[in-house]
Amino acid sequence: MNAFRAGNRQFPHALTLQIPLVAALACFLSAPGLAQSDPAEPPQAHPAPKLLARPGRPVARQEVDEKSMRALIEQLVACGTRHSLSSWGDPARGAGCARDHILARLQEINKQSGEKLKIVNDKFETTGPRTGNKPVPMENIYAVLAGSDPALAKTVFIVSGHFDSRNSDPLDPTMDAPGADDDASGVAVSMECARLLSRAGAAGHGPYRATLLFAAISGEEQGLLGSSRMLEWVQQQGYTIGGMLDNDIVGSDPAAGAPHRVRLFSGSGEMDDSDSPSRELARAIEEIAGETNIRMIFNVDRLGRGGDHYVFYKAGQPGVRFTEPLEDYRHQHQTLRTENGVEYGDQMKYLNFTFMGNVARDNAEALRQLSLAPAPPSQLKLSGGVTPDAKLDWTAPEDPERAGFEILWRETTSPRWRVYDFPAATAEFVLKSVSTDNHFFAVRSVGKNGARSVAVPTDTGRRLPPGRQ
Ligand SMILES: [Zn+2]
């Protein structure tokens, strides 16, 4: 946590490269200089809160078991195709073959966890244009690690990958569709998170206050059908969705200089105000996993493409998508073939397990910290318009494990929150001599363990354009 991080970004990039960081910070703190054509805000002392360190014992990169991730992907590729309209009954080929391998892997993981996971094979019927509008059977797999806190256990953080695959023809359930990257890689990340976070004994990281759900789902290529079902299932169980981390195409990193940062897509929200629940989840993940590991993309997805997080985003729930830094379209949604010396198809040999292991670590650590945090505040209100002071108030459930709340603010043009102050438990706060108009504001809960909830922004009072009421 660095309250001045975003402030430092106000310097033009070329300049920060030339000045050592300390000098740049001193320049910022002593105030004359680049940003000083604006009045200081607040005019006197800026609060300098003592911030709690984040929870200890983070998931370490060397804990990630790349060998098991590779082994699972090899098994999934060996199913030939995992198309959702292929066989669910043949143990050697098709979607059922994939389901069997994933269930077997989860059972191994569950044994290592001391049977802490509840494994669910959710069988459902679904329909859509890509099932020929006919009801067809599909299956999802969920491994649930129940939260330790009676109240917070009703909140679930989900990590997910889709195990179905396709070739050039989205309706072809017969020909090979290895789908090593799209999306056996995401399934491997989700399962590795299950292993890292459920491990028993000294190697374990828990207990976690909120519930974690590790998912491998079907039907993505037929129109996000498995994700729609998962959202329905989670809501039927009575969970509040704390966040949904979709990992889709996270296995390859072919550009020179790998491993690079993984891209993290989040939609802006209807008002394009950059403060949707999905955006706040993305910011929280970036802050946990670090800017050196996460490249936030303020866009719901790549142009013309979709993913399982979209179902959650569209429902107003926090859902984000991890995707590799530079996609090679010759290796996605392509029937295996060679044309004019160019190989097409989504094969094992293009994967980079150093990169994929990084993605697994980033997901696991984000899930760990989010599930250790107190509940976020709610009913956040900003008032004090046309007065010298901005005022915030909010509500939050009683929680003896909460240390207080961080008051966050940012320039309206800045992508990241900064901490303004850290009051101990209170449900209102006055930012003396701070305008309501020049910054955006948010509040998040902070646990005594240092874990932060996802931030909750205030309503900025922005108005829809005429005709959009
Ligand atoms: Zn995909």
CSV table of C-alpha atoms and ligand atoms in Angstrom, one decimal:
chain,number,residue,atom,x,y,z
A,1,MET,CA,0.0,0.0,0.0
A,2,ASN,CA,1.5,3.3,-1.0
A,3,ALA,CA,-0.5,6.4,-0.5
A,4,PHE,CA,1.7,8.4,-2.9
A,5,ARG,CA,1.9,5.9,-5.7
A,6,ALA,CA,-0.8,7.5,-7.8
A,7,GLY,CA,0.6,10.9,-7.0
A,8,ASN,CA,3.9,10.0,-8.4
A,9,ARG,CA,2.2,9.1,-11.6
A,10,GLN,CA,1.3,12.8,-12.2
A,11,PHE,CA,4.9,13.3,-13.5
A,12,PRO,CA,5.3,12.8,-17.2
A,13,HIS,CA,6.7,9.4,-17.9
A,14,ALA,CA,9.9,10.6,-19.5
A,15,LEU,CA,10.7,12.7,-16.4
A,16,THR,CA,10.2,9.9,-13.9
A,17,LEU,CA,12.7,7.9,-16.0
A,18,GLN,CA,15.3,10.6,-15.6
A,19,ILE,CA,14.9,11.5,-11.9
A,20,PRO,CA,15.6,8.9,-9.2
A,21,LEU,CA,12.4,7.9,-7.4
A,22,VAL,CA,13.4,9.5,-4.1
A,23,ALA,CA,14.0,12.8,-5.8
A,24,ALA,CA,10.7,12.5,-7.6
A,25,LEU,CA,8.9,11.9,-4.4
A,26,ALA,CA,10.7,14.7,-2.6
A,27,CYS,CA,9.7,17.0,-5.4
A,28,PHE,CA,6.1,15.8,-5.1
A,29,LEU,CA,6.0,16.2,-1.3
A,30,SER,CA,7.6,19.6,-1.1
A,31,ALA,CA,4.9,20.7,-3.5
A,32,PRO,CA,6.5,23.2,-5.9
A,33,GLY,CA,6.6,21.9,-9.4
A,34,LEU,CA,4.4,20.3,-11.9
A,35,ALA,CA,1.0,20.0,-10.3
A,36,GLN,CA,1.1,23.4,-8.7
A,37,SER,CA,-1.0,25.3,-11.1
A,38,ASP,CA,-3.9,23.9,-9.1
A,39,PRO,CA,-4.8,25.1,-5.5
A,40,ALA,CA,-3.6,22.6,-2.9
A,41,GLU,CA,-6.3,20.4,-1.6
A,42,PRO,CA,-6.7,20.2,1.3
A,43,PRO,CA,-4.8,23.5,1.8
A,44,GLN,CA,-2.9,22.5,4.9
A,45,ALA,CA,-1.6,19.2,6.2
A,46,HIS,CA,-2.5,16.2,4.2
A,47,PRO,CA,-3.5,13.3,6.5
A,48,ALA,CA,-0.7,10.8,6.8
A,49,PRO,CA,-2.4,7.7,8.2
A,50,LYS,CA,-0.4,4.7,9.4
A,51,LEU,CA,-1.6,1.9,7.1
A,52,LEU,CA,-1.8,-1.7,8.1
A,53,ALA,CA,0.4,-4.1,6.3
A,54,ARG,CA,-1.4,-6.6,4.2
A,55,PRO,CA,-2.0,-10.2,5.5
A,56,GLY,CA,1.2,-12.1,6.0
A,57,ARG,CA,2.1,-15.5,4.4
A,58,PRO,CA,1.2,-14.6,0.8
A,59,VAL,CA,1.0,-17.4,-1.7
A,60,ALA,CA,4.5,-17.8,-3.0
A,61,ARG,CA,5.3,-18.3,-6.7
A,62,GLN,CA,7.4,-21.4,-5.8
A,63,GLU,CA,4.3,-23.0,-4.2
A,64,VAL,CA,2.6,-23.3,-7.7
A,65,ASP,CA,2.8,-26.8,-9.0
A,66,GLU,CA,3.3,-26.3,-12.8
A,67,LYS,CA,3.8,-30.0,-13.3
A,68,SER,CA,0.3,-30.8,-12.1
A,69,MET,CA,-1.1,-28.0,-14.2
A,70,ARG,CA,0.6,-29.4,-17.3
A,71,ALA,CA,-0.6,-33.0,-16.5
A,72,LEU,CA,-4.2,-31.8,-16.2
A,73,ILE,CA,-4.0,-29.9,-19.5
A,74,GLU,CA,-2.5,-33.0,-21.2
A,75,GLN,CA,-5.3,-35.1,-20.0
A,76,LEU,CA,-7.9,-32.6,-21.2
A,77,VAL,CA,-6.3,-32.3,-24.7
A,78,ALA,CA,-6.2,-36.1,-24.9
A,79,CYS,CA,-10.0,-36.1,-24.8
A,80,GLY,CA,-9.8,-35.1,-28.5
A,81,THR,CA,-12.7,-32.6,-28.3
A,82,ARG,CA,-14.5,-31.2,-25.3
A,83,HIS,CA,-17.2,-29.6,-27.2
A,84,SER,CA,-20.3,-29.2,-25.1
A,85,LEU,CA,-22.5,-31.0,-27.6
A,86,SER,CA,-20.0,-34.0,-27.8
A,87,SER,CA,-20.5,-37.1,-25.6
A,88,TRP,CA,-20.9,-36.8,-21.9
A,89,GLY,CA,-20.9,-40.6,-21.5
A,90,ASP,CA,-17.7,-41.7,-23.3
A,91,PRO,CA,-14.8,-41.8,-20.9
A,92,ALA,CA,-12.2,-41.6,-23.7
A,93,ARG,CA,-13.4,-38.7,-25.9
A,94,GLY,CA,-15.6,-35.7,-25.5
A,95,ALA,CA,-16.9,-33.4,-22.7
A,96,GLY,CA,-17.6,-36.3,-20.3
A,97,CYS,CA,-13.9,-37.4,-20.6
A,98,ALA,CA,-12.9,-33.9,-19.5
A,99,ARG,CA,-15.4,-33.9,-16.7
A,100,ASP,CA,-14.0,-37.2,-15.4
A,101,HIS,CA,-10.4,-35.9,-15.4
A,102,ILE,CA,-11.3,-32.7,-13.6
A,103,LEU,CA,-13.3,-34.5,-11.0
A,104,ALA,CA,-10.4,-37.0,-10.5
A,105,ARG,CA,-8.0,-34.0,-10.1
A,106,LEU,CA,-10.3,-32.4,-7.5
A,107,GLN,CA,-10.6,-35.6,-5.6
A,108,GLU,CA,-6.7,-35.7,-5.3
A,109,ILE,CA,-6.7,-32.1,-4.2
A,110,ASN,CA,-9.4,-32.8,-1.7
A,111,LYS,CA,-7.5,-35.7,-0.2
A,112,GLN,CA,-4.5,-33.3,0.3
A,113,SER,CA,-6.8,-30.8,1.9
A,114,GLY,CA,-8.1,-33.2,4.6
A,115,GLU,CA,-11.4,-33.3,2.7
A,116,LYS,CA,-12.2,-29.6,3.2
A,117,LEU,CA,-13.7,-29.2,-0.2
A,118,LYS,CA,-17.3,-30.0,-1.2
A,119,ILE,CA,-17.2,-31.1,-4.8
A,120,VAL,CA,-20.4,-30.6,-6.8
A,121,ASN,CA,-21.1,-32.0,-10.3
A,122,ASP,CA,-23.9,-29.8,-11.4
A,123,LYS,CA,-25.9,-31.3,-14.3
A,124,PHE,CA,-28.3,-29.1,-16.0
A,125,GLU,CA,-30.3,-28.6,-19.2
A,126,THR,CA,-29.8,-25.5,-21.3
A,127,THR,CA,-30.6,-24.0,-24.7
A,128,GLY,CA,-29.5,-21.3,-27.0
A,129,PRO,CA,-28.8,-20.5,-30.7
A,130,ARG,CA,-25.6,-22.6,-30.5
A,131,THR,CA,-27.5,-25.6,-29.3
A,132,GLY,CA,-29.9,-25.3,-32.3
A,133,ASN,CA,-32.3,-23.8,-29.8
A,134,LYS,CA,-32.8,-27.4,-28.5
A,135,PRO,CA,-32.5,-28.2,-24.8
A,136,VAL,CA,-29.2,-30.1,-24.3
A,137,PRO,CA,-27.5,-31.6,-21.2
A,138,MET,CA,-24.4,-29.9,-19.9
A,139,GLU,CA,-22.4,-30.1,-16.7
A,140,ASN,CA,-20.4,-27.8,-14.4
A,141,ILE,CA,-18.0,-28.7,-11.7
A,142,TYR,CA,-17.7,-26.7,-8.5
A,143,ALA,CA,-15.4,-27.2,-5.5
A,144,VAL,CA,-16.5,-25.2,-2.5
A,145,LEU,CA,-14.3,-24.2,0.4
A,146,ALA,CA,-16.7,-23.0,3.1
A,147,GLY,CA,-15.8,-19.7,4.8
A,148,SER,CA,-14.9,-19.8,8.5
A,149,ASP,CA,-16.9,-16.7,9.5
A,150,PRO,CA,-20.6,-17.4,10.0
A,151,ALA,CA,-21.7,-14.1,8.4
A,152,LEU,CA,-19.0,-13.8,5.7
A,153,ALA,CA,-19.4,-17.4,4.7
A,154,LYS,CA,-22.5,-16.3,2.8
A,155,THR,CA,-20.2,-14.3,0.5
A,156,VAL,CA,-18.5,-16.3,-2.3
A,157,PHE,CA,-15.4,-15.5,-4.3
A,158,ILE,CA,-15.3,-17.5,-7.5
A,159,VAL,CA,-12.4,-18.5,-9.8
A,160,SER,CA,-13.4,-20.1,-13.0
A,161,GLY,CA,-12.2,-21.6,-16.3
A,162,HIS,CA,-14.2,-23.3,-19.0
A,163,PHE,CA,-13.4,-26.9,-20.0
A,164,ASP,CA,-15.4,-27.0,-23.3
A,165,SER,CA,-13.5,-26.4,-26.5
A,166,ARG,CA,-14.2,-25.8,-30.2
A,167,ASN,CA,-12.5,-25.8,-33.6
A,168,SER,CA,-13.2,-23.5,-36.6
A,169,ASP,CA,-16.9,-24.6,-36.6
A,170,PRO,CA,-18.6,-23.7,-33.3
A,171,LEU,CA,-21.2,-26.3,-33.9
A,172,ASP,CA,-18.9,-29.2,-34.7
A,173,PRO,CA,-18.8,-31.7,-31.8
A,174,THR,CA,-16.9,-34.3,-33.7
A,175,MET,CA,-13.5,-33.2,-35.0
A,176,ASP,CA,-10.5,-32.6,-32.8
A,177,ALA,CA,-10.5,-29.3,-30.7
A,178,PRO,CA,-7.6,-29.6,-28.3
A,179,GLY,CA,-8.2,-26.3,-26.6
A,180,ALA,CA,-5.0,-26.4,-24.7
A,181,ASP,CA,-5.0,-22.6,-24.2
A,182,ASP,CA,-8.8,-22.0,-24.7
A,183,ASP,CA,-9.4,-22.9,-22.0
A,184,ALA,CA,-7.7,-25.9,-20.5
A,185,SER,CA,-5.3,-23.3,-19.2
A,186,GLY,CA,-8.0,-21.5,-17.3
A,187,VAL,CA,-9.2,-24.8,-15.8
A,188,ALA,CA,-5.7,-25.6,-14.7
A,189,VAL,CA,-5.4,-22.2,-13.0
A,190,SER,CA,-8.7,-22.6,-11.2
A,191,MET,CA,-7.8,-26.1,-10.0
A,192,GLU,CA,-4.3,-25.0,-8.9
A,193,CYS,CA,-6.0,-22.2,-6.9
A,194,ALA,CA,-8.1,-25.0,-5.3
A,195,ARG,CA,-5.0,-26.9,-4.4
A,196,LEU,CA,-3.0,-23.8,-3.1
A,197,LEU,CA,-5.8,-22.5,-1.0
A,198,SER,CA,-7.2,-25.7,0.4
A,199,ARG,CA,-4.0,-27.3,1.5
A,200,ALA,CA,-4.0,-28.7,5.0
A,201,GLY,CA,-1.3,-28.4,7.7
A,202,ALA,CA,1.7,-26.1,7.8
A,203,ALA,CA,1.6,-25.5,4.0
A,204,GLY,CA,-2.0,-24.2,4.2
A,205,HIS,CA,-3.0,-20.6,4.1
A,206,GLY,CA,-6.5,-20.7,5.6
A,207,PRO,CA,-8.9,-20.5,7.3
A,208,TYR,CA,-10.6,-17.9,5.0
A,209,ARG,CA,-13.5,-15.9,6.3
A,210,ALA,CA,-15.5,-15.9,3.1
A,211,THR,CA,-16.4,-18.9,0.9
A,212,LEU,CA,-14.2,-19.8,-2.1
A,213,LEU,CA,-15.6,-21.6,-5.2
A,214,PHE,CA,-13.2,-23.2,-7.7
A,215,ALA,CA,-15.1,-23.8,-10.9
A,216,ALA,CA,-14.6,-25.6,-14.2
A,217,ILE,CA,-17.6,-25.0,-16.4
A,218,SER,CA,-19.0,-26.0,-19.8
A,219,GLY,CA,-21.0,-24.2,-22.5
A,220,GLU,CA,-18.8,-21.1,-22.9
A,221,GLU,CA,-18.4,-21.6,-26.7
A,222,GLN,CA,-22.1,-22.3,-27.1
A,223,GLY,CA,-23.0,-18.8,-25.6
A,224,LEU,CA,-21.8,-18.6,-22.0
A,225,LEU,CA,-24.4,-21.2,-21.0
A,226,GLY,CA,-22.4,-22.8,-18.2
A,227,SER,CA,-21.6,-19.4,-16.7
A,228,SER,CA,-25.3,-18.5,-16.7
A,229,ARG,CA,-26.0,-21.7,-15.0
A,230,MET,CA,-23.3,-21.1,-12.4
A,231,LEU,CA,-24.7,-17.6,-11.6
A,232,GLU,CA,-28.1,-19.2,-11.1
A,233,TRP,CA,-26.7,-22.0,-8.9
A,234,VAL,CA,-24.7,-19.6,-6.7
A,235,GLN,CA,-27.8,-17.4,-6.2
A,236,GLN,CA,-30.0,-20.4,-5.5
A,237,GLN,CA,-27.5,-21.4,-2.7
A,238,GLY,CA,-28.1,-17.9,-1.2
A,239,TYR,CA,-24.6,-16.6,-1.7
A,240,THR,CA,-23.7,-12.9,-2.2
A,241,ILE,CA,-21.1,-12.7,-5.0
A,242,GLY,CA,-18.0,-11.1,-3.7
A,243,GLY,CA,-16.2,-11.4,-7.0
A,244,MET,CA,-15.9,-13.7,-10.1
A,245,LEU,CA,-12.4,-14.2,-11.5
A,246,ASP,CA,-12.7,-15.7,-15.0
A,247,ASN,CA,-9.5,-17.2,-16.5
A,248,ASP,CA,-9.9,-17.7,-20.2
A,249,ILE,CA,-6.9,-18.0,-22.5
A,250,VAL,CA,-4.2,-17.6,-19.9
A,251,GLY,CA,-1.7,-20.2,-21.1
A,252,SER,CA,0.5,-18.6,-23.7
A,253,ASP,CA,3.0,-15.7,-23.8
A,254,PRO,CA,4.8,-15.9,-27.1
A,255,ALA,CA,6.3,-12.4,-27.4
A,256,ALA,CA,10.0,-11.8,-26.7
A,257,GLY,CA,10.7,-11.0,-23.1
A,258,ALA,CA,8.2,-13.3,-21.5
A,259,PRO,CA,6.8,-13.7,-18.9
A,260,HIS,CA,4.8,-10.5,-19.3
A,261,ARG,CA,1.9,-9.2,-17.3
A,262,VAL,CA,-1.5,-10.8,-17.6
A,263,ARG,CA,-4.3,-8.6,-18.9
A,264,LEU,CA,-7.3,-8.1,-16.6
A,265,PHE,CA,-10.5,-6.9,-18.3
A,266,SER,CA,-13.3,-5.1,-16.5
A,267,GLY,CA,-16.3,-3.4,-17.9
A,268,SER,CA,-17.0,0.3,-17.0
A,269,GLY,CA,-20.6,0.0,-16.2
A,270,GLU,CA,-23.7,1.5,-17.8
A,271,MET,CA,-22.8,5.1,-16.9
A,272,ASP,CA,-19.3,4.7,-18.2
A,273,ASP,CA,-18.1,6.1,-14.9
A,274,SER,CA,-15.2,3.7,-14.4
A,275,ASP,CA,-16.6,2.6,-11.0
A,276,SER,CA,-18.7,-0.5,-11.8
A,277,PRO,CA,-18.5,-3.4,-9.3
A,278,SER,CA,-16.3,-5.2,-11.8
A,279,ARG,CA,-13.9,-2.2,-12.1
A,280,GLU,CA,-13.6,-2.1,-8.3
A,281,LEU,CA,-12.8,-5.8,-8.2
A,282,ALA,CA,-10.1,-5.3,-10.9
A,283,ARG,CA,-8.6,-2.5,-8.9
A,284,ALA,CA,-8.5,-4.6,-5.8
A,285,ILE,CA,-6.9,-7.5,-7.7
A,286,GLU,CA,-4.2,-5.2,-9.2
A,287,GLU,CA,-3.4,-3.8,-5.8
A,288,ILE,CA,-3.0,-7.2,-4.3
A,289,ALA,CA,-1.1,-8.9,-7.1
A,290,GLY,CA,0.8,-5.7,-8.1
A,291,GLU,CA,1.1,-3.5,-11.1
A,292,THR,CA,4.2,-5.5,-12.2
A,293,ASN,CA,2.0,-8.6,-12.6
A,294,ILE,CA,-1.4,-7.2,-13.7
A,295,ARG,CA,-2.2,-5.0,-16.7
A,296,MET,CA,-5.7,-3.5,-16.1
A,297,ILE,CA,-7.7,-3.1,-19.2
A,298,PHE,CA,-10.7,-0.8,-18.8
A,299,ASN,CA,-12.9,-2.6,-21.2
A,300,VAL,CA,-15.3,-5.4,-20.6
A,301,ASP,CA,-13.5,-7.8,-23.1
A,302,ARG,CA,-11.6,-7.8,-26.4
A,303,LEU,CA,-13.4,-6.4,-29.4
A,304,GLY,CA,-16.2,-8.6,-30.6
A,305,ARG,CA,-15.3,-11.3,-28.1
A,306,GLY,CA,-17.0,-12.6,-24.9
A,307,GLY,CA,-16.3,-14.6,-21.8
A,308,ASP,CA,-17.9,-16.1,-18.8
A,309,HIS,CA,-17.4,-13.0,-16.6
A,310,TYR,CA,-19.8,-11.2,-18.9
A,311,VAL,CA,-22.8,-13.0,-17.5
A,312,PHE,CA,-21.9,-11.7,-14.0
A,313,TYR,CA,-21.0,-8.2,-15.3
A,314,LYS,CA,-24.3,-8.0,-17.1
A,315,ALA,CA,-26.1,-9.0,-13.9
A,316,GLY,CA,-24.5,-6.1,-12.1
A,317,GLN,CA,-22.1,-8.5,-10.2
A,318,PRO,CA,-18.4,-8.0,-10.0
A,319,GLY,CA,-16.9,-10.1,-12.7
A,320,VAL,CA,-13.5,-9.7,-14.4
A,321,ARG,CA,-11.5,-11.6,-17.0
A,322,PHE,CA,-7.8,-12.7,-17.1
A,323,THR,CA,-6.3,-13.2,-20.6
A,324,GLU,CA,-2.8,-13.6,-21.8
A,325,PRO,CA,-0.9,-10.5,-23.0
A,326,LEU,CA,-0.8,-11.1,-26.8
A,327,GLU,CA,-3.1,-13.6,-28.4
A,328,ASP,CA,-2.2,-15.6,-31.5
A,329,TYR,CA,-5.4,-16.1,-33.5
A,330,ARG,CA,-3.9,-18.9,-35.5
A,331,HIS,CA,-4.0,-20.9,-32.3
A,332,GLN,CA,-7.6,-20.1,-31.2
A,333,HIS,CA,-10.9,-21.5,-32.5
A,334,GLN,CA,-9.0,-23.2,-35.4
A,335,THR,CA,-9.3,-26.7,-36.8
A,336,LEU,CA,-5.9,-28.4,-36.6
A,337,ARG,CA,-4.2,-28.0,-40.0
A,338,THR,CA,-1.2,-26.6,-41.8
A,339,GLU,CA,-1.8,-24.1,-44.6
A,340,ASN,CA,1.0,-22.5,-46.6
A,341,GLY,CA,3.4,-23.6,-44.0
A,342,VAL,CA,1.4,-22.0,-41.1
A,343,GLU,CA,0.2,-24.2,-38.3
A,344,TYR,CA,-3.4,-23.7,-37.0
A,345,GLY,CA,-4.9,-25.1,-33.8
A,346,ASP,CA,-4.7,-24.7,-30.1
A,347,GLN,CA,-2.0,-27.1,-29.0
A,348,MET,CA,0.1,-27.8,-25.9
A,349,LYS,CA,3.3,-26.8,-27.5
A,350,TYR,CA,2.4,-23.1,-27.5
A,351,LEU,CA,1.9,-22.9,-23.8
A,352,ASN,CA,4.2,-21.2,-21.4
A,353,PHE,CA,4.0,-22.6,-17.9
A,354,THR,CA,6.2,-19.9,-16.3
A,355,PHE,CA,3.6,-17.4,-17.4
A,356,MET,CA,0.6,-19.6,-16.5
A,357,GLY,CA,2.1,-20.3,-13.1
A,358,ASN,CA,2.3,-16.5,-12.5
A,359,VAL,CA,-1.4,-16.2,-13.3
A,360,ALA,CA,-2.2,-19.0,-10.9
A,361,ARG,CA,-0.3,-17.3,-8.1
A,362,ASP,CA,-1.9,-13.9,-8.8
A,363,ASN,CA,-5.4,-15.5,-8.8
A,364,ALA,CA,-4.7,-17.5,-5.6
A,365,GLU,CA,-3.3,-14.5,-3.7
A,366,ALA,CA,-6.2,-12.2,-4.8
A,367,LEU,CA,-8.7,-14.9,-3.6
A,368,ARG,CA,-6.8,-15.3,-0.3
A,369,GLN,CA,-6.8,-11.7,0.6
A,370,LEU,CA,-10.3,-10.9,-0.6
A,371,SER,CA,-11.7,-13.9,1.4
A,372,LEU,CA,-9.8,-12.7,4.6
A,373,ALA,CA,-11.3,-9.2,4.4
A,374,PRO,CA,-14.3,-7.8,6.4
A,375,ALA,CA,-17.5,-7.1,4.5
A,376,PRO,CA,-17.4,-4.0,2.3
A,377,PRO,CA,-19.3,-0.9,3.5
A,378,SER,CA,-22.7,-0.2,1.9
A,379,GLN,CA,-25.1,2.7,1.3
A,380,LEU,CA,-22.2,5.0,0.8
A,381,LYS,CA,-23.2,8.6,0.4
A,382,LEU,CA,-21.2,11.7,-0.6
A,383,SER,CA,-22.6,15.0,0.6
A,384,GLY,CA,-21.3,18.5,1.1
A,385,GLY,CA,-21.9,19.9,-2.3
A,386,VAL,CA,-21.6,23.7,-2.4
A,387,THR,CA,-19.8,23.7,0.9
A,388,PRO,CA,-16.1,23.7,1.7
A,389,ASP,CA,-16.0,20.1,3.0
A,390,ALA,CA,-16.8,16.7,1.4
A,391,LYS,CA,-18.6,14.3,3.8
A,392,LEU,CA,-18.9,10.6,3.5
A,393,ASP,CA,-21.3,8.3,5.4
A,394,TRP,CA,-22.0,4.6,5.1
A,395,THR,CA,-23.1,1.6,6.9
A,396,ALA,CA,-21.3,-1.7,7.6
A,397,PRO,CA,-22.2,-4.8,9.6
A,398,GLU,CA,-20.7,-5.3,13.1
A,399,ASP,CA,-17.4,-7.1,12.8
A,400,PRO,CA,-15.0,-7.5,15.7
A,401,GLU,CA,-12.2,-8.3,13.2
A,402,ARG,CA,-12.5,-5.0,11.5
A,403,ALA,CA,-9.8,-2.4,12.3
A,404,GLY,CA,-11.5,0.4,10.5
A,405,PHE,CA,-12.1,1.9,7.0
A,406,GLU,CA,-9.9,3.4,4.5
A,407,ILE,CA,-11.1,6.6,2.9
A,408,LEU,CA,-10.0,6.5,-0.8
A,409,TRP,CA,-9.9,9.2,-3.4
A,410,ARG,CA,-8.5,9.8,-6.8
A,411,GLU,CA,-8.3,12.4,-9.5
A,412,THR,CA,-11.3,12.0,-11.7
A,413,THR,CA,-8.9,11.1,-14.5
A,414,SER,CA,-6.8,8.7,-12.5
A,415,PRO,CA,-7.2,4.9,-12.8
A,416,ARG,CA,-6.3,4.0,-9.2
A,417,TRP,CA,-7.4,4.9,-5.7
A,418,ARG,CA,-5.1,6.5,-3.1
A,419,VAL,CA,-5.7,6.3,0.6
A,420,TYR,CA,-6.8,9.7,2.0
A,421,ASP,CA,-7.2,8.6,5.6
A,422,PHE,CA,-7.7,5.6,7.8
A,423,PRO,CA,-10.2,6.3,10.6
A,424,ALA,CA,-11.0,3.6,13.2
A,425,ALA,CA,-14.5,2.3,13.2
A,426,THR,CA,-16.9,5.1,12.3
A,427,ALA,CA,-19.6,5.4,9.7
A,428,GLU,CA,-19.0,9.0,8.7
A,429,PHE,CA,-16.1,11.1,7.8
A,430,VAL,CA,-15.4,14.7,6.8
A,431,LEU,CA,-12.7,15.6,4.4
A,432,LYS,CA,-11.9,19.1,5.7
A,433,SER,CA,-11.5,21.7,2.9
A,434,VAL,CA,-11.7,19.0,0.2
A,435,SER,CA,-14.2,19.8,-2.6
A,436,THR,CA,-16.8,17.2,-3.5
A,437,ASP,CA,-16.1,18.0,-7.2
A,438,ASN,CA,-12.5,17.5,-8.0
A,439,HIS,CA,-12.0,13.9,-7.0
A,440,PHE,CA,-13.9,10.6,-6.8
A,441,PHE,CA,-14.3,9.0,-3.4
A,442,ALA,CA,-14.7,5.5,-2.1
A,443,VAL,CA,-14.5,3.6,1.2
A,444,ARG,CA,-13.3,0.1,2.0
A,445,SER,CA,-13.2,-2.0,5.1
A,446,VAL,CA,-9.8,-3.1,6.6
A,447,GLY,CA,-9.4,-6.1,8.8
A,448,LYS,CA,-7.1,-6.3,11.8
A,449,ASN,CA,-5.3,-8.8,9.7
A,450,GLY,CA,-4.6,-6.1,7.1
A,451,ALA,CA,-7.0,-7.5,4.4
A,452,ARG,CA,-9.0,-4.9,2.5
A,453,SER,CA,-12.4,-5.4,1.1
A,454,VAL,CA,-13.2,-4.3,-2.5
A,455,ALA,CA,-13.7,-0.5,-2.5
A,456,VAL,CA,-17.2,0.9,-2.7
A,457,PRO,CA,-17.4,4.2,-4.6
A,458,THR,CA,-19.8,7.0,-3.8
A,459,ASP,CA,-22.5,7.9,-6.2
A,460,THR,CA,-20.9,10.8,-8.0
A,461,GLY,CA,-24.2,12.4,-8.9
A,462,ARG,CA,-23.4,12.4,-12.6
A,463,ARG,CA,-26.5,12.8,-14.7
A,464,LEU,CA,-27.6,10.9,-17.8
A,465,PRO,CA,-27.7,12.9,-20.9
A,466,PRO,CA,-31.1,14.2,-22.0
A,467,GLY,CA,-33.3,11.5,-23.5
A,468,ARG,CA,-31.6,8.7,-21.4
A,469,GLN,CA,-33.7,9.0,-18.3
B,1,ZN,ZN,-12.5,-19.3,-24.0
